[in-house]
Short mmCIF file of C-alpha atoms in Angstrom, two decimals:
data_model
loop_
_atom_site.label_atom_id
_atom_site.label_comp_id
_atom_site.label_asym_id
_atom_site.label_seq_id
_atom_site.Cartn_x
_atom_site.Cartn_y
_atom_site.Cartn_z
CA MET L 1 128.49 94.65 78.97
CA GLU L 2 125.54 97.12 79.65
CA THR L 3 128.36 100.03 79.72
CA SER L 4 130.59 98.71 77.44
CA LEU L 5 130.49 100.56 73.83
CA SER L 6 132.88 101.21 71.13
CA LEU L 7 133.82 104.35 70.15
CA PRO L 8 133.87 104.13 66.00
CA LYS L 9 136.53 102.90 64.95
CA ALA L 10 137.71 106.25 62.87
CA SER L 11 138.57 107.86 66.22
CA THR L 12 142.42 108.93 66.04
CA ALA L 13 144.49 107.17 69.64
CA ALA L 14 144.84 111.20 70.59
CA GLU L 15 141.02 111.23 71.00
CA ARG L 16 140.32 107.92 72.46
CA GLU L 17 139.59 108.13 76.24
CA ALA L 18 142.31 107.00 78.57
CA VAL L 19 141.03 104.02 80.47
CA ALA L 20 144.39 103.51 82.46
CA ASP L 21 147.17 105.49 83.01
CA LEU L 22 150.43 104.95 84.90
CA HIS L 23 152.56 107.78 85.66
CA ARG L 24 156.58 107.12 87.09
CA VAL L 25 155.21 103.92 89.10
CA GLY L 26 157.92 102.24 91.07
CA PHE L 27 157.51 99.29 93.39
CA SER L 28 159.77 98.11 95.74
CA TYR L 29 159.25 94.39 97.56
CA GLY L 30 161.12 94.36 100.96
CA GLY L 31 163.59 96.94 99.84
CA ASP L 32 164.69 95.15 96.09
CA PRO L 33 163.10 97.08 93.05
CA VAL L 34 160.64 95.42 91.48
CA LEU L 35 159.67 98.08 89.12
CA HIS L 36 161.32 101.31 88.34
CA GLU L 37 159.87 104.58 86.37
CA ILE L 38 156.52 103.18 84.67
CA SER L 39 154.61 105.42 82.16
CA LEU L 40 152.33 104.03 80.57
CA LEU L 41 148.46 104.84 78.89
CA ILE L 42 146.22 102.45 78.06
CA ARG L 43 142.84 103.97 75.70
CA ARG L 44 139.79 102.41 75.21
CA GLY L 45 139.69 100.05 72.79
CA ASP L 46 143.77 99.28 73.00
CA PHE L 47 144.56 95.43 73.61
CA LEU L 48 147.43 95.63 75.17
CA GLY L 49 149.93 92.87 76.00
CA ILE L 50 152.49 93.00 78.83
CA ILE L 51 155.26 90.57 78.02
CA GLY L 52 158.50 90.26 79.99
CA PRO L 53 160.52 87.49 81.27
CA ASN L 54 160.21 85.76 84.38
CA GLY L 55 160.75 88.21 87.23
CA SER L 56 160.14 91.34 85.29
CA GLY L 57 157.59 92.45 87.29
CA LYS L 58 154.76 91.97 84.33
CA THR L 59 152.80 90.27 87.26
CA THR L 60 153.09 92.91 89.51
CA LEU L 61 152.32 95.56 87.35
CA LEU L 62 149.06 93.98 86.64
CA ARG L 63 147.83 93.68 90.39
CA ILE L 64 148.93 97.56 91.29
CA LEU L 65 146.77 98.25 87.58
CA VAL L 66 144.02 96.23 89.71
CA GLY L 67 144.68 97.88 93.01
CA LEU L 68 145.70 94.68 94.76
CA LEU L 69 149.26 96.21 95.51
CA GLN L 70 150.16 99.76 96.16
CA PRO L 71 152.86 101.57 93.96
CA SER L 72 155.62 102.57 96.12
CA PHE L 73 156.17 105.58 93.98
CA GLY L 74 154.40 107.40 91.18
CA GLN L 75 150.56 107.82 90.10
CA VAL L 76 148.16 105.05 89.21
CA ARG L 77 144.73 106.62 87.05
CA LEU L 78 142.02 104.66 86.24
CA PHE L 79 139.27 106.42 84.09
CA GLY L 80 140.57 109.54 84.72
CA ALA L 81 140.42 109.27 89.10
CA ASP L 82 143.14 108.43 91.32
CA ILE L 83 142.99 104.93 91.82
CA ARG L 84 143.11 105.41 96.19
CA ASP L 85 139.56 107.29 95.45
CA PHE L 86 138.78 104.93 92.32
CA THR L 87 135.37 103.23 93.55
CA GLU L 88 133.69 102.12 90.19
CA TRP L 89 135.25 99.00 90.36
CA GLN L 90 132.41 97.13 87.93
CA ARG L 91 134.37 99.20 84.74
CA ILE L 92 137.30 96.40 85.53
CA GLY L 93 137.20 92.82 84.87
CA TYR L 94 140.11 90.65 86.73
CA VAL L 95 141.14 87.14 85.50
CA PRO L 96 143.87 85.75 87.38
CA GLN L 97 146.17 83.18 87.31
CA LYS L 98 144.16 79.86 86.80
CA ALA L 99 146.94 77.90 89.01
CA VAL L 100 145.95 80.55 91.94
CA ALA L 101 142.15 81.06 91.57
CA PHE L 102 140.84 77.89 93.32
CA GLU L 103 140.76 74.93 94.76
CA SER L 104 138.91 71.71 92.85
CA ARG L 105 137.26 70.63 95.09
CA PHE L 106 135.63 73.41 95.95
CA PRO L 107 131.49 72.65 95.88
CA ALA L 108 130.25 75.35 93.44
CA THR L 109 128.59 75.19 89.87
CA VAL L 110 129.86 77.37 86.83
CA PHE L 111 126.57 79.83 87.68
CA GLU L 112 127.24 79.85 91.17
CA VAL L 113 131.17 81.33 90.35
CA VAL L 114 129.98 83.48 87.40
CA VAL L 115 127.08 85.05 89.54
CA SER L 116 129.74 86.02 91.84
CA GLY L 117 130.92 88.36 89.80
CA ARG L 118 128.30 90.73 90.04
CA SER L 119 129.11 90.92 93.91
CA GLY L 120 130.62 94.43 93.84
CA ARG L 121 128.48 95.66 91.62
CA ALA L 122 124.98 94.84 93.20
CA GLY L 123 126.10 95.52 96.23
CA LEU L 124 126.90 95.19 99.70
CA LEU L 125 123.56 93.64 101.99
CA ARG L 126 121.72 93.27 98.39
CA ARG L 127 120.65 90.22 97.07
CA PHE L 128 121.31 88.83 93.77
CA THR L 129 118.50 90.00 91.19
CA ASP L 130 117.04 89.06 87.88
CA VAL L 131 119.21 91.60 85.92
CA ASP L 132 122.32 89.89 87.88
CA ARG L 133 121.42 86.70 86.78
CA ASP L 134 120.74 87.28 83.14
CA ALA L 135 124.14 89.47 83.27
CA ALA L 136 125.62 86.32 84.34
CA GLU L 137 123.83 83.76 81.71
CA ARG L 138 125.14 86.16 79.36
CA ALA L 139 128.40 86.45 79.93
CA LEU L 140 128.56 82.60 79.97
CA ASP L 141 126.85 82.65 76.49
CA THR L 142 129.63 85.07 75.56
CA VAL L 143 132.37 82.48 76.61
CA GLY L 144 130.91 79.34 74.89
CA MET L 145 130.05 77.94 78.30
CA ALA L 146 126.29 77.55 79.11
CA ALA L 147 126.01 74.32 78.54
CA PHE L 148 127.76 73.90 81.50
CA ARG L 149 126.25 76.33 83.57
CA ASP L 150 125.52 73.65 86.32
CA ARG L 151 128.29 71.72 86.80
CA ARG L 152 130.56 71.42 89.38
CA ILE L 153 133.51 74.19 88.29
CA GLY L 154 136.60 71.65 89.42
CA ARG L 155 135.29 68.82 87.38
CA LEU L 156 136.01 70.98 84.05
CA SER L 157 139.19 70.83 81.80
CA ALA L 158 141.78 73.86 82.24
CA GLY L 159 140.39 75.66 79.36
CA GLN L 160 136.99 75.45 79.86
CA GLN L 161 137.69 76.92 83.89
CA GLN L 162 139.27 79.70 81.98
CA ARG L 163 136.72 80.70 80.18
CA VAL L 164 134.09 80.09 83.06
CA PHE L 165 136.48 83.31 84.65
CA ILE L 166 136.48 85.30 82.23
CA ALA L 167 132.66 85.20 82.43
CA ARG L 168 132.89 85.93 85.85
CA ALA L 169 134.78 88.88 85.43
CA LEU L 170 132.59 89.92 81.85
CA ALA L 171 129.67 89.67 84.21
CA SER L 172 130.02 92.81 85.96
CA GLY L 173 129.64 94.69 82.34
CA PRO L 174 133.90 95.90 82.62
CA GLU L 175 134.95 98.40 80.08
CA LEU L 176 138.36 96.92 80.96
CA LEU L 177 139.18 93.42 81.04
CA LEU L 178 143.11 92.27 82.34
CA LEU L 179 144.09 89.11 82.16
CA ASP L 180 147.03 87.52 84.31
CA GLU L 181 148.74 84.71 82.46
CA PRO L 182 145.21 83.09 80.97
CA THR L 183 146.72 80.70 78.67
CA VAL L 184 149.27 78.71 81.15
CA GLY L 185 148.10 74.79 81.05
CA VAL L 186 145.63 75.54 78.55
CA ASP L 187 146.23 73.00 75.35
CA PRO L 188 146.92 74.88 72.11
CA ASP L 189 142.65 73.94 70.87
CA ALA L 190 141.63 75.96 73.87
CA GLN L 191 144.28 78.70 73.74
CA GLU L 192 142.90 79.52 69.87
CA GLN L 193 139.46 79.33 71.10
CA PHE L 194 140.25 81.95 74.04
CA TYR L 195 142.19 84.27 71.78
CA SER L 196 139.62 84.59 69.36
CA LEU L 197 137.28 85.08 72.23
CA LEU L 198 139.69 87.73 73.44
CA ARG L 199 139.31 89.44 69.29
CA ARG L 200 135.90 89.53 69.53
CA LEU L 201 135.54 91.13 72.77
CA ASN L 202 137.84 93.74 71.67
CA LYS L 203 136.72 94.38 68.00
CA GLU L 204 132.84 93.66 68.88
CA LEU L 205 132.21 94.82 72.18
CA GLY L 206 135.49 97.13 72.17
CA THR L 207 135.97 95.78 75.57
CA THR L 208 139.56 97.56 76.52
CA LEU L 209 141.78 94.32 76.99
CA VAL L 210 145.27 93.96 78.85
CA LEU L 211 147.01 90.50 78.80
CA VAL L 212 150.22 89.30 80.61
CA SER L 213 151.72 86.88 78.94
CA HIS L 214 155.57 85.46 78.62
CA ASP L 215 153.90 83.36 75.44
CA ILE L 216 155.31 86.32 73.13
CA GLY L 217 155.30 84.65 69.51
CA VAL L 218 151.16 84.72 70.29
CA VAL L 219 150.67 87.66 72.01
CA ALA L 220 152.61 90.01 69.82
CA GLN L 221 150.38 88.45 66.92
CA GLU L 222 146.58 89.29 68.60
CA VAL L 223 147.63 92.54 70.17
CA THR L 224 147.60 96.26 69.00
CA GLN L 225 150.01 97.51 71.59
CA LEU L 226 152.63 95.37 73.06
CA ALA L 227 154.59 96.52 76.45
CA CYS L 228 158.01 94.78 77.26
CA LEU L 229 158.53 94.96 80.40
CA ASN L 230 162.23 94.00 82.29
CA ARG L 231 161.99 96.21 85.68
CA THR L 232 161.76 99.09 83.60
CA LEU L 233 159.83 99.43 80.50
CA VAL L 234 161.97 98.89 77.74
CA PHE L 235 159.75 99.37 74.67
CA HIS L 236 155.77 100.25 74.63
CA GLY L 237 154.02 100.66 70.80
CA SER L 238 152.59 98.15 68.32
CA PRO L 239 153.71 94.88 67.88
CA GLU L 240 155.39 95.64 64.28
CA GLU L 241 157.13 98.70 65.76
CA ALA L 242 158.58 96.10 68.11
CA MET L 243 159.76 93.84 65.53
CA ARG L 244 161.66 96.73 63.80
CA SER L 245 163.35 98.22 66.58
CA GLY L 246 164.67 95.28 67.34
CA ALA L 247 162.89 95.21 71.30
CA LEU L 248 162.10 92.27 71.28
CA ALA L 249 165.15 90.60 69.89
CA GLN L 250 166.82 92.47 72.76
CA LEU L 251 164.72 91.61 75.55
CA TYR L 252 164.98 87.98 74.68
CA ARG L 253 168.00 87.47 72.73
CA GLU L 254 168.16 83.81 73.72
CA GLN L 255 164.30 83.33 73.44
CA SER L 256 164.33 85.47 69.97
CA TRP L 257 163.28 82.35 67.30
CA VAL L 258 159.82 82.20 69.20
CA VAL L 259 159.32 85.44 67.94
CA ALA L 260 160.63 84.89 64.04
CA HIS L 261 159.17 81.23 64.34
CA HIS L 262 155.69 83.08 63.75
CA HIS L 263 156.43 85.70 61.49
CA MET M 1 103.41 64.32 123.96
CA PRO M 2 106.58 61.55 123.71
CA GLU M 3 107.88 61.31 127.55
CA ILE M 4 111.49 62.80 125.89
CA LEU M 5 109.76 66.53 125.38
CA GLN M 6 107.31 66.45 128.98
CA TYR M 7 110.27 67.92 130.80
CA GLY M 8 111.20 71.22 130.97
CA PHE M 9 114.69 70.51 130.69
CA MET M 10 114.69 68.46 127.57
CA GLN M 11 112.45 70.81 125.71
CA ARG M 12 115.46 73.69 126.39
CA ALA M 13 117.72 70.76 125.30
CA PHE M 14 116.28 70.40 122.14
CA ALA M 15 115.76 74.47 121.45
CA ALA M 16 119.30 75.48 122.30
CA GLY M 17 120.31 72.67 120.02
CA ILE M 18 118.83 73.24 117.20
CA ALA M 19 119.67 76.81 117.45
CA ILE M 20 123.09 75.79 117.53
CA GLY M 21 122.54 72.80 114.83
CA ILE M 22 121.21 75.81 112.40
CA ILE M 23 124.42 78.31 112.73
CA ALA M 24 127.15 75.72 113.16
CA PRO M 25 127.09 74.57 110.12
CA VAL M 26 126.84 77.27 107.89
CA ILE M 27 129.88 79.42 109.44
CA GLY M 28 131.41 76.03 109.21
CA VAL M 29 131.05 75.48 105.49
CA PHE M 30 132.94 78.92 104.87
CA LEU M 31 135.79 78.11 107.46
CA VAL M 32 136.64 74.69 106.06
CA LEU M 33 136.45 75.80 102.57
CA ARG M 34 139.00 78.58 103.32
CA ARG M 35 141.04 76.08 105.20
CA LEU M 36 140.59 77.98 108.76
CA SER M 37 138.59 74.63 110.16
CA LEU M 38 141.17 75.06 113.24
CA ILE M 39 139.85 78.27 114.11
CA ALA M 40 137.07 77.12 115.56
CA ASP M 41 138.72 74.94 118.35
CA SER M 42 140.99 77.87 119.31
CA LEU M 43 138.20 80.21 120.00
CA ALA M 44 136.53 77.80 121.77
CA HIS M 45 139.68 77.43 123.84
CA VAL M 46 139.51 81.50 124.25
CA ALA M 47 136.56 80.73 125.39
CA LEU M 48 137.19 78.70 128.07
CA ALA M 49 139.62 81.00 129.56
CA GLY M 50 136.37 83.42 129.73
CA VAL M 51 134.08 81.16 131.35
CA ALA M 52 136.99 80.66 133.94
CA VAL M 53 137.33 84.20 134.52
CA GLY M 54 133.52 84.62 134.06
CA LEU M 55 133.19 82.09 137.14
CA LEU M 56 135.50 83.76 139.49
CA ALA M 57 134.56 86.98 139.02
CA GLY M 58 131.06 85.97 139.73
CA THR M 59 129.74 86.97 137.04
CA TYR M 60 127.59 85.24 134.17
CA PRO M 61 130.11 82.70 132.78
CA LEU M 62 128.85 82.66 129.10
CA ALA M 63 128.89 87.10 128.78
CA GLY M 64 132.86 86.95 130.06
CA ALA M 65 133.17 83.93 127.27
CA LEU M 66 131.96 86.56 124.71
CA VAL M 67 133.65 89.53 125.57
CA LEU M 68 137.19 87.15 125.55
CA THR M 69 136.60 85.27 122.27
CA LEU M 70 135.61 88.58 120.10
CA LEU M 71 138.62 89.72 121.50
CA GLY M 72 140.46 86.59 120.49
CA ALA M 73 139.01 86.25 117.07
CA ILE M 74 139.81 90.06 116.65
CA GLY M 75 143.71 89.07 117.46
CA ILE M 76 143.45 86.37 115.30
CA GLU M 77 142.38 87.62 112.18
CA ARG M 78 145.06 90.57 113.21
CA LEU M 79 147.83 88.17 113.20
CA ARG M 80 147.10 86.05 109.93
CA VAL M 81 146.49 89.18 108.13
CA SER M 82 149.63 91.12 109.35
CA GLY M 83 151.42 88.44 107.40
CA ARG M 84 153.91 87.94 110.40
CA LEU M 85 153.00 84.36 111.10
CA PHE M 86 151.52 81.61 109.00
CA GLY M 87 147.74 81.20 109.89
CA GLU M 88 148.14 78.27 111.72
CA ALA M 89 150.76 79.19 114.27
CA ALA M 90 148.44 82.32 115.15
CA LEU M 91 146.05 79.83 115.88
CA ALA M 92 147.88 77.44 117.72
CA ILE M 93 149.18 80.57 119.65
CA PHE M 94 145.48 81.28 120.26
CA LEU M 95 144.99 77.89 121.44
CA SER M 96 147.47 76.87 123.52
CA GLY M 97 147.16 80.33 125.22
CA GLY M 98 143.10 80.27 125.35
CA LEU M 99 143.54 76.74 128.11
CA ALA M 100 146.99 78.25 129.23
CA VAL M 101 144.82 80.90 131.21
CA ALA M 102 141.70 78.64 132.42
CA VAL M 103 143.89 76.49 133.89
CA VAL M 104 145.77 79.38 135.50
CA VAL M 105 142.45 81.24 136.42
CA ILE M 106 141.00 78.03 137.34
CA GLY M 107 143.81 77.20 139.85
CA LEU M 108 143.16 80.19 141.35
CA ALA M 109 139.54 79.81 141.93
CA GLY M 110 140.48 76.62 143.65
CA GLY M 111 140.21 73.71 141.07
CA PHE M 112 137.57 72.13 138.62
CA THR M 113 133.94 72.60 139.51
CA VAL M 114 131.25 71.27 138.33
CA ASP M 115 130.17 74.19 136.82
CA LEU M 116 133.49 74.69 134.46
CA PHE M 117 133.58 70.90 133.83
CA SER M 118 129.78 71.42 131.83
CA TYR M 119 131.46 73.95 129.96
CA LEU M 120 134.59 71.60 129.32
CA PHE M 121 132.08 68.77 128.10
CA GLY M 122 129.03 70.33 127.10
CA ALA M 123 125.99 70.17 129.42
CA ILE M 124 122.68 70.59 127.49
CA THR M 125 120.32 69.09 129.99
CA ALA M 126 121.33 71.98 131.99
CA VAL M 127 120.91 74.85 129.94
CA ARG M 128 118.56 77.35 131.65
CA PRO M 129 115.81 79.40 130.62
CA GLY M 130 118.53 82.80 130.54
CA ASP M 131 121.04 80.67 128.76
CA LEU M 132 118.39 79.99 126.32
CA TRP M 133 117.01 83.00 124.83
CA LEU M 134 121.11 84.38 125.04
CA ILE M 135 121.52 81.66 122.54
CA ILE M 136 118.71 81.71 120.50
CA GLY M 137 119.52 85.55 120.22
CA LEU M 138 123.08 85.29 118.95
CA GLY M 139 122.03 82.98 116.50
CA CYS M 140 119.48 85.03 114.99
CA VAL M 141 122.30 87.84 114.95
CA VAL M 142 124.51 84.38 112.99
CA VAL M 143 121.64 83.76 110.22
CA ALA M 144 120.73 87.11 109.60
CA THR M 145 124.46 88.64 108.97
CA VAL M 146 125.50 85.68 106.95
CA ALA M 147 122.07 85.91 105.00
CA ALA M 148 123.01 89.19 104.32
CA LEU M 149 126.12 89.17 103.55
CA TYR M 150 126.19 85.98 101.49
CA LYS M 151 127.27 86.79 97.79
CA GLU M 152 130.24 88.80 99.32
CA LEU M 153 131.00 85.89 101.82
CA PHE M 154 130.89 83.43 98.92
CA ALA M 155 133.15 85.66 96.57
CA ILE M 156 135.83 86.13 99.63
CA THR M 157 135.62 82.52 100.14
CA PHE M 158 135.91 81.27 96.31
CA ASP M 159 138.77 83.56 95.70
CA GLU M 160 139.63 86.30 98.22
CA GLU M 161 141.85 88.38 95.19
CA SER M 162 139.10 88.94 92.22
CA ALA M 163 136.25 89.66 95.52
CA ARG M 164 138.85 92.40 96.52
CA VAL M 165 138.97 93.91 92.47
CA GLN M 166 135.48 93.59 92.69
CA GLY M 167 135.55 96.17 95.84
CA ILE M 168 134.37 93.97 97.96
CA PRO M 169 135.32 95.06 101.54
CA VAL M 170 137.26 91.90 101.99
CA ASP M 171 139.17 92.42 105.01
CA THR M 172 136.09 94.27 107.28
CA LEU M 173 133.96 91.23 106.30
CA ASN M 174 136.64 88.74 107.07
CA LEU M 175 136.71 90.46 110.60
CA VAL M 176 132.75 89.87 111.09
CA LEU M 177 133.71 86.46 109.89
CA THR M 178 135.47 85.76 112.50
CA GLY M 179 133.52 87.77 115.14
CA LEU M 180 130.46 85.23 113.81
CA VAL M 181 132.59 82.37 114.87
CA ALA M 182 133.50 83.43 117.85
CA VAL M 183 129.97 83.66 118.44
CA THR M 184 129.34 80.62 117.30
CA VAL M 185 131.72 78.85 119.31
CA VAL M 186 130.31 80.69 122.85
CA VAL M 187 127.00 79.39 121.58
CA ALA M 188 128.07 75.49 120.65
CA MET M 189 130.09 75.61 124.17
CA ARG M 190 127.47 74.82 126.18
CA VAL M 191 125.92 72.65 123.76
CA VAL M 192 128.58 70.31 123.02
CA GLY M 193 130.96 71.90 125.39
CA ALA M 194 134.54 73.70 124.33
CA LEU M 195 136.30 70.53 123.45
CA LEU M 196 134.12 69.74 120.97
CA THR M 197 132.96 72.48 119.55
CA GLY M 198 135.17 72.83 116.55
CA ALA M 199 133.89 69.34 115.49
CA LEU M 200 130.15 70.44 115.23
CA LEU M 201 131.35 73.86 112.84
CA VAL M 202 133.95 70.89 110.33
CA ILE M 203 132.21 67.65 110.72
CA PRO M 204 128.88 68.55 108.97
CA ALA M 205 130.47 70.80 106.27
CA ALA M 206 132.82 68.70 105.50
CA THR M 207 130.30 65.83 105.25
CA ALA M 208 128.05 68.22 102.58
CA MET M 209 131.21 68.82 100.61
CA ARG M 210 131.26 65.54 99.09
CA LEU M 211 127.47 65.42 98.38
CA SER M 212 126.91 68.23 96.49
CA LYS M 213 127.94 70.36 93.55
CA SER M 214 127.09 73.59 94.31
CA PHE M 215 128.05 75.86 97.35
CA ARG M 216 124.00 76.29 98.29
CA GLY M 217 123.55 72.85 97.96
CA THR M 218 126.50 72.28 100.40
CA VAL M 219 125.07 74.94 102.83
CA ALA M 220 121.49 73.07 102.69
CA ILE M 221 123.26 69.58 103.12
CA ALA M 222 125.53 70.63 106.17
CA LEU M 223 122.39 72.17 107.42
CA ALA M 224 120.29 68.94 107.35
CA CYS M 225 123.46 66.52 108.73
CA SER M 226 123.76 68.88 111.43
CA LEU M 227 120.15 68.89 112.86
CA THR M 228 120.15 65.50 112.54
CA ALA M 229 122.80 64.30 114.15
CA VAL M 230 121.53 66.91 116.94
CA VAL M 231 117.80 65.96 117.56
CA ALA M 232 119.59 62.49 117.32
CA GLY M 233 123.05 62.22 119.77
CA ILE M 234 119.93 64.25 122.17
CA THR M 235 117.10 61.65 121.92
CA SER M 236 119.80 59.09 122.32
CA SER M 237 121.56 60.60 125.19
CA PHE M 238 117.99 61.01 126.99
CA TYR M 239 117.24 57.26 126.05
CA LEU M 240 120.68 55.73 126.63
CA ASN M 241 121.93 58.11 129.03
CA ILE M 242 125.09 59.08 127.88
CA ALA M 243 126.31 62.38 127.17
CA ALA M 244 124.85 64.62 124.83
CA GLY M 245 127.65 66.21 123.29
CA GLY M 246 129.95 63.17 122.89
CA ALA M 247 126.51 61.14 120.96
CA ILE M 248 125.35 64.93 119.09
CA VAL M 249 128.95 64.44 117.77
CA LEU M 250 129.36 60.73 116.90
CA CYS M 251 126.01 60.81 115.45
CA ALA M 252 127.89 63.67 112.72
CA ILE M 253 130.63 61.38 112.36
CA LEU M 254 128.55 58.35 111.66
CA LEU M 255 126.49 60.29 108.71
CA PHE M 256 130.17 61.32 107.40
CA SER M 257 131.14 57.63 107.24
CA GLY M 258 128.36 56.49 105.71
CA THR M 259 128.88 59.58 102.47
CA VAL M 260 132.48 58.04 102.91
CA LEU M 261 131.11 54.00 102.09
CA VAL M 262 128.27 54.85 100.00
CA ARG M 263 130.41 57.57 97.46
CA SER M 264 133.44 54.71 97.50
CA ARG M 265 130.95 52.12 96.33
CA SER M 266 129.36 53.92 93.92
#
């Protein structure tokens, strides 16, 4: 938020800075290949949807991008730096799958959770300052959850919790926000709110977004870039091209009605 | 001055009790929320082995306990992180392993002594001035470390992966927290004994979690419960002539039961 500024809309793809760059990335889990030769360039201002069937490696790819997993092969660069040397993690926001994120009886208020997103940025052995607390308040405002700041996190609905986790990720002012299956367990109304929030972050704040989802139809409507994954990168381009090339239908032969239904 | 505070041994008992009453619940909140409650019990048994070795070697028992417990803490954390064992299995191995070493060493030393017994069940009125300074010193180390790392420890406790993505040195801090548990256990052992140490860490934290909606509030209420239990326990042990360690833990359980009753009525 302090640092994220969108470049003029007129800039062409080639001019926009590479935010994340994967070069021939592979990942094996206990000898089984999960990802093979993935090369993918994410530019500032992109809204990339990573879709693929179960077991296609999309969550693995996201975890590699945020440094939770080390690739077995290939190279990952974030903001131009090799991920192994990357230290500016406040430029990255991560929203994990809700189910793994927390325990509902955890005693913490919404605000405590959101401001914890500033921990890395504030630095080790430093206390939170007013700057941190203001940033957390603004992040809560952005996701429309300011009225809930003193509520216990476990008492909120799934959709509200999800927005709190987005606020936590936004609190450090990230330029790149990565979300893992964010709409699982969230009701349709909250989903619509959620996507309109993402549109706003992407268009107004210029935040680069990467969204992993199995919800092909909705994602294809929302994003500007689509990556279809099935252990290898089957397709990377705009959603329109994906439709034309038949890549979506090929990937989800049995589910292709989902795409047709939305268009 | 009330009669209870006129004796030097009771003054030391209160000072030591209050020191442990401050650090145990603070560490306990983090442990309970990370589902690592059992780690305190495991390390307490390792500490017992350290005391036995110290008594056999004729050195200061708490020093032996501190060294061995810190080593045990590193071992547990290593095993847990490596993922080769489920967290609980690692804890169980250290719990029984510590006790086994203690029993063997005790046998070598020619059986139970009064001294060892006091570490098993606590002997707060036997706290010597030297013990007291060690307890207060270690207590300050624990409080200062938690205060300095509070926001990181919260972030890790709430969501370890997101903390990692923020660039927080999660593995290092987990090791630090386990080290703090080791220190706390050694201090608590003098007061309530190895067998009841876990209770002092876990029960006030569990009580507070039922009452507070915020994390900060949980820590504050756990502190209040713990200090109440310590003061009430030591006082009742003096006037009723009962074991202080047991009395403290029973007071803590009484407070916990109170919250269960109150919450189920409302």
